[in-house]
Amino acid sequence: MSDPRNVLVTGGNRGIGLAIAQAFAAAGDNVVVTNRSGEAPEGLQAVRCEVTDTASVDQAFTEAEQLLGGPIEVLVANAGITRDTLLMRMSDEDFDQVIDTNLAGAFRCARRASKGMIKLRRGRMIFISSVVGLYGSPGQANYASSKSGLVGLARSITRELGGRGITANVVAPGFIETDMTAALPDETVAGYKKAIPAGRLAQPAEVAAAVTFLASPDAGYISGAVIPVDGGLGM
Ligand code: NAD
């Protein structure tokens, strides 16, 4: 067991983010989740954060650092949205909103987190992408672009800050049982199950396991990596 770290998970009030926050808390780490209301899920501390707003991100980190009594050592950039529609119908707003939340939101958090991590000369950044970012998906040009962008972000951070004891990695979930996938029609889910070698959707805790591994001392030499958690879907 490693010393407790200060962990911040964006969008950690439900779904995959909540499972990640709970996994860190269960391991004894000090966790703050961010969400847009600032309401705390049971047993966790929360601060309000709108990832499309730089001032809100900076303020959320300041509040989280006050709650935890020190800089954030592990950032999990998990907040994300979809606005699916076919390319020919996709508005500028559909595209910009998804990029601003999923990619620029992660960038704003990474930039703020890097300040404390550089001073500490250690830190872990983990970006929640998607298999869709690696392989594309019809109706998701905006979402796929945002999620592939996270790979470039993590790899650039690896090259820029690797020498300061900071790692940056990407976890790319396949289809996970959350509110995001509960909205899909039954026949779509049945089609996914057929295409996934594992024959099922994953539980959020299975994504959390990859994230906590990347934040663990055992993963100290892993940086710029993309770890799919997809039951073999993308291979
Ligand atoms: P979810 O919709 O249940 O949760 C998303 C979280 O992001 C929520 O807490 C929401 O409040 C937060 N959020 C959204 N926009 C925000 C903003 N502007 N500012 C601050 N917070 C904001 O989704 P989920 O299924 O738990 O997904 C979590 C992450 O995993 C997302 O990045 C998603 O793209 C990714 N992902 C999910 C799946 C899946 O199958 N569910 C698959 C691959 C990747």
Coordinates of C-alpha atoms and ligand atoms in Angstrom, one line a residue:
M1 CA 0.0 0.0 0.0
S2 CA 1.3 3.4 -1.0
D3 CA 1.1 6.7 1.1
P4 CA -2.3 8.4 0.6
R5 CA -2.4 10.8 -2.3
N6 CA -4.5 13.8 -3.1
V7 CA -6.8 12.8 -5.9
L8 CA -9.2 14.9 -8.0
V9 CA -11.7 13.2 -10.3
T10 CA -13.7 15.5 -12.6
G11 CA -17.3 14.5 -13.2
G12 CA -17.0 12.1 -10.3
N13 CA -20.5 12.3 -9.0
R14 CA -21.9 9.4 -11.1
G15 CA -21.0 6.6 -13.5
I16 CA -17.4 5.9 -14.3
G17 CA -16.1 8.9 -12.4
L18 CA -17.9 7.9 -9.2
A19 CA -16.5 4.4 -9.5
I20 CA -13.0 5.8 -9.9
A21 CA -13.4 8.1 -7.0
Q22 CA -14.7 5.3 -4.8
A23 CA -11.8 3.0 -5.8
F24 CA -9.2 5.6 -4.8
A25 CA -11.1 6.3 -1.5
A26 CA -11.3 2.5 -0.8
A27 CA -7.5 2.4 -1.2
G28 CA -7.1 5.1 1.4
D29 CA -6.4 8.1 -0.8
N30 CA -7.8 11.6 -0.2
V31 CA -10.3 12.2 -2.9
V32 CA -12.3 15.3 -4.1
V33 CA -14.8 14.9 -7.0
T34 CA -15.9 17.8 -9.1
N35 CA -19.3 18.2 -10.5
R36 CA -21.4 21.1 -11.8
S37 CA -23.6 21.4 -8.7
G38 CA -20.9 20.9 -6.0
E39 CA -23.1 18.3 -4.3
A40 CA -21.1 15.5 -2.7
P41 CA -21.9 11.8 -3.4
E42 CA -22.1 9.8 -0.1
G43 CA -18.8 9.5 1.6
L44 CA -16.9 11.8 -0.7
Q45 CA -15.9 15.5 -0.8
A46 CA -17.0 17.6 -3.7
V47 CA -16.3 21.0 -5.2
R48 CA -18.2 22.7 -8.0
C49 CA -16.5 22.8 -11.4
E50 CA -17.6 23.7 -14.9
V51 CA -14.8 22.3 -17.1
T52 CA -15.6 24.6 -20.0
D53 CA -14.7 27.6 -17.8
T54 CA -11.1 28.3 -16.9
A55 CA -11.9 30.4 -13.8
S56 CA -14.2 27.7 -12.5
V57 CA -11.5 25.0 -13.1
D58 CA -8.8 27.1 -11.3
Q59 CA -11.2 27.9 -8.4
A60 CA -12.1 24.2 -8.1
F61 CA -8.5 23.1 -7.8
T62 CA -7.8 25.9 -5.2
E63 CA -10.8 24.7 -3.1
A64 CA -9.9 21.0 -3.5
E65 CA -6.3 21.8 -2.4
Q66 CA -7.7 23.6 0.7
L67 CA -9.9 20.7 1.5
L68 CA -7.1 18.2 1.1
G69 CA -4.4 20.3 2.6
G70 CA -2.0 20.2 -0.3
P71 CA -1.6 20.0 -4.1
I72 CA -3.4 17.5 -6.3
E73 CA -1.1 14.5 -7.0
V74 CA -3.4 12.5 -9.1
L75 CA -5.7 14.1 -11.7
V76 CA -8.4 11.9 -13.4
A77 CA -9.9 13.9 -16.2
N78 CA -13.2 12.1 -16.7
A79 CA -15.9 14.7 -17.3
G80 CA -17.4 14.2 -20.8
I81 CA -20.5 14.6 -22.9
T82 CA -21.9 13.3 -26.2
R83 CA -23.9 15.2 -28.8
D84 CA -24.3 12.5 -31.4
T85 CA -25.6 13.3 -34.9
L86 CA -24.5 12.5 -38.5
L87 CA -21.7 14.7 -39.9
M88 CA -23.9 16.4 -42.5
R89 CA -26.3 17.5 -39.7
M90 CA -23.7 18.3 -37.1
S91 CA -23.8 22.0 -36.2
D92 CA -20.7 24.1 -35.2
E93 CA -22.2 24.2 -31.7
D94 CA -22.6 20.4 -31.5
F95 CA -18.9 20.1 -32.4
D96 CA -17.5 22.9 -30.3
Q97 CA -19.5 22.0 -27.2
V98 CA -18.1 18.5 -27.2
I99 CA -14.5 19.6 -27.9
D100 CA -14.8 22.3 -25.3
T101 CA -16.0 19.9 -22.6
N102 CA -14.1 16.7 -23.4
L103 CA -10.8 17.9 -24.8
A104 CA -10.3 21.6 -23.7
G105 CA -11.9 20.8 -20.3
A106 CA -9.2 18.1 -19.7
F107 CA -6.5 20.5 -21.0
R108 CA -7.7 23.2 -18.5
C109 CA -7.5 20.7 -15.6
A110 CA -4.1 19.3 -16.7
R111 CA -2.7 22.8 -17.0
R112 CA -3.8 23.7 -13.5
A113 CA -2.8 20.4 -12.0
S114 CA 0.7 20.6 -13.6
K115 CA 1.5 23.7 -11.4
G116 CA 1.3 21.7 -8.2
M117 CA 2.8 18.6 -9.6
I118 CA 5.9 20.4 -11.0
K119 CA 6.5 21.9 -7.6
L120 CA 6.2 18.4 -6.0
R121 CA 8.2 16.8 -8.8
R122 CA 5.6 14.0 -9.0
G123 CA 2.2 13.5 -10.3
R124 CA -0.1 11.3 -12.3
M125 CA -2.6 12.4 -15.0
I126 CA -5.1 10.0 -16.3
F127 CA -7.4 11.0 -19.2
I128 CA -10.7 9.0 -19.8
S129 CA -10.9 8.7 -23.5
S130 CA -13.0 6.0 -25.4
V131 CA -12.5 3.3 -27.9
V132 CA -14.5 5.7 -30.2
G133 CA -11.5 8.0 -30.0
L134 CA -9.2 5.3 -31.3
Y135 CA -11.4 3.7 -34.0
G136 CA -14.1 6.4 -34.8
S137 CA -17.8 5.9 -34.8
P138 CA -20.7 7.0 -37.1
G139 CA -22.6 9.9 -35.7
Q140 CA -19.8 10.8 -33.3
A141 CA -17.3 12.9 -35.3
N142 CA -17.3 15.5 -32.5
Y143 CA -16.9 12.9 -29.7
A144 CA -14.3 10.8 -31.5
S145 CA -12.2 13.9 -32.3
S146 CA -12.3 15.0 -28.7
K147 CA -11.4 11.6 -27.4
S148 CA -8.5 11.1 -29.9
G149 CA -7.3 14.6 -28.9
L150 CA -6.7 13.3 -25.4
V151 CA -4.1 10.9 -26.7
G152 CA -2.1 13.8 -28.2
L153 CA -2.6 15.8 -24.9
A154 CA -1.3 12.9 -22.7
R155 CA 1.6 12.2 -25.0
S156 CA 2.7 15.8 -25.2
I157 CA 2.5 16.1 -21.4
T158 CA 4.6 12.9 -21.2
R159 CA 7.3 14.5 -23.4
E160 CA 7.1 17.9 -21.7
L161 CA 6.9 16.8 -18.0
G162 CA 8.2 13.3 -17.9
G163 CA 11.5 14.6 -16.5
R164 CA 9.6 16.2 -13.6
G165 CA 8.3 12.9 -12.3
I166 CA 4.9 13.3 -13.9
T167 CA 3.2 10.6 -16.0
A168 CA 0.2 11.1 -18.3
N169 CA -1.8 8.2 -19.6
V170 CA -5.1 7.5 -21.3
V171 CA -7.7 4.9 -20.5
A172 CA -10.1 4.1 -23.3
P173 CA -13.3 2.4 -22.1
G174 CA -15.4 0.4 -24.5
F175 CA -19.1 0.1 -23.6
I176 CA -19.7 0.6 -19.9
E177 CA -23.0 0.3 -18.0
T178 CA -23.7 3.9 -17.1
D179 CA -26.4 6.6 -17.7
M180 CA -24.5 7.4 -21.0
T181 CA -25.2 3.8 -22.4
A182 CA -28.6 3.4 -20.6
A183 CA -29.9 5.9 -23.1
L184 CA -29.1 3.6 -26.1
P185 CA -31.9 1.6 -27.7
D186 CA -32.0 -2.2 -26.7
E187 CA -31.2 -3.3 -30.3
T188 CA -28.0 -1.1 -30.3
V189 CA -26.9 -2.7 -27.0
A190 CA -27.6 -6.2 -28.3
G191 CA -25.5 -5.3 -31.4
Y192 CA -22.6 -4.2 -29.2
K193 CA -22.7 -7.3 -27.1
K194 CA -22.4 -9.4 -30.3
A195 CA -19.4 -7.4 -31.4
I196 CA -17.6 -7.5 -28.1
P197 CA -15.4 -10.6 -27.7
A198 CA -16.2 -10.6 -23.9
G199 CA -19.9 -10.7 -24.8
R200 CA -21.0 -8.1 -22.3
L201 CA -20.8 -4.4 -21.3
A202 CA -18.3 -3.6 -18.5
Q203 CA -19.0 -2.3 -15.1
P204 CA -17.6 1.1 -14.1
A205 CA -15.4 -0.5 -11.5
E206 CA -13.5 -2.4 -14.3
V207 CA -12.5 1.0 -15.7
A208 CA -11.6 2.2 -12.2
A209 CA -9.2 -0.7 -11.8
A210 CA -7.1 0.4 -14.8
V211 CA -7.1 4.0 -13.5
T212 CA -5.9 3.1 -10.0
F213 CA -3.2 0.9 -11.5
L214 CA -1.9 3.8 -13.6
A215 CA -1.8 5.9 -10.5
S216 CA 0.0 3.2 -8.4
P217 CA 3.7 3.1 -7.7
D218 CA 3.9 -0.1 -9.9
A219 CA 3.0 2.0 -12.9
G220 CA 5.7 4.7 -12.4
Y221 CA 7.4 3.9 -15.7
I222 CA 4.3 3.9 -17.8
S223 CA 3.6 7.2 -19.6
G224 CA 2.0 8.2 -22.9
A225 CA 0.2 4.8 -22.9
V226 CA -3.3 4.1 -24.0
I227 CA -5.0 1.3 -22.2
P228 CA -8.3 0.0 -23.7
V229 CA -10.8 -1.4 -21.2
D230 CA -13.1 -2.8 -23.9
G231 CA -13.5 -6.5 -23.6
G232 CA -11.4 -6.9 -26.8
L233 CA -13.8 -4.8 -28.9
G234 CA -11.1 -2.6 -30.6
M235 CA -8.4 -5.2 -31.3
Ligands
NAD1 P1 -21.9 10.3 -17.3 O1 -22.7 11.1 -18.2 O2 -22.6 9.4 -16.3 O3 -20.9 11.3 -16.4 C1 -20.3 12.3 -17.0 C2 -19.8 13.3 -15.9 O4 -19.2 14.4 -16.5 C3 -20.9 13.8 -15.1 O5 -20.5 13.8 -13.7 C4 -21.1 15.2 -15.6 O6 -21.7 16.1 -14.6 C5 -19.7 15.6 -15.9 N1 -19.7 16.7 -16.9 C6 -20.2 16.8 -18.1 N2 -20.0 18.0 -18.6 C7 -19.3 18.7 -17.7 C8 -18.9 20.1 -17.7 N3 -19.0 20.9 -18.7 N4 -18.2 20.5 -16.5 C9 -18.1 19.6 -15.5 N5 -18.5 18.4 -15.5 C10 -19.1 17.9 -16.6 O7 -20.8 9.5 -18.2 P2 -20.0 8.2 -17.9 O8 -20.6 7.2 -18.8 O9 -19.8 8.0 -16.5 O10 -18.7 8.7 -18.6 C11 -17.5 9.2 -18.0 C12 -16.4 9.4 -19.0 O11 -16.1 8.1 -19.6 C13 -16.8 10.4 -20.1 O12 -15.6 11.1 -20.4 C14 -17.2 9.4 -21.2 O13 -17.0 10.1 -22.5 C15 -16.2 8.3 -21.0 N6 -16.7 7.0 -21.6 C16 -17.9 6.4 -21.2 C17 -18.2 5.2 -21.8 C18 -19.5 4.5 -21.5 O14 -19.8 3.5 -22.0 N7 -20.3 5.0 -20.5 C19 -17.4 4.6 -22.8 C20 -16.2 5.3 -23.1 C21 -15.9 6.5 -22.5

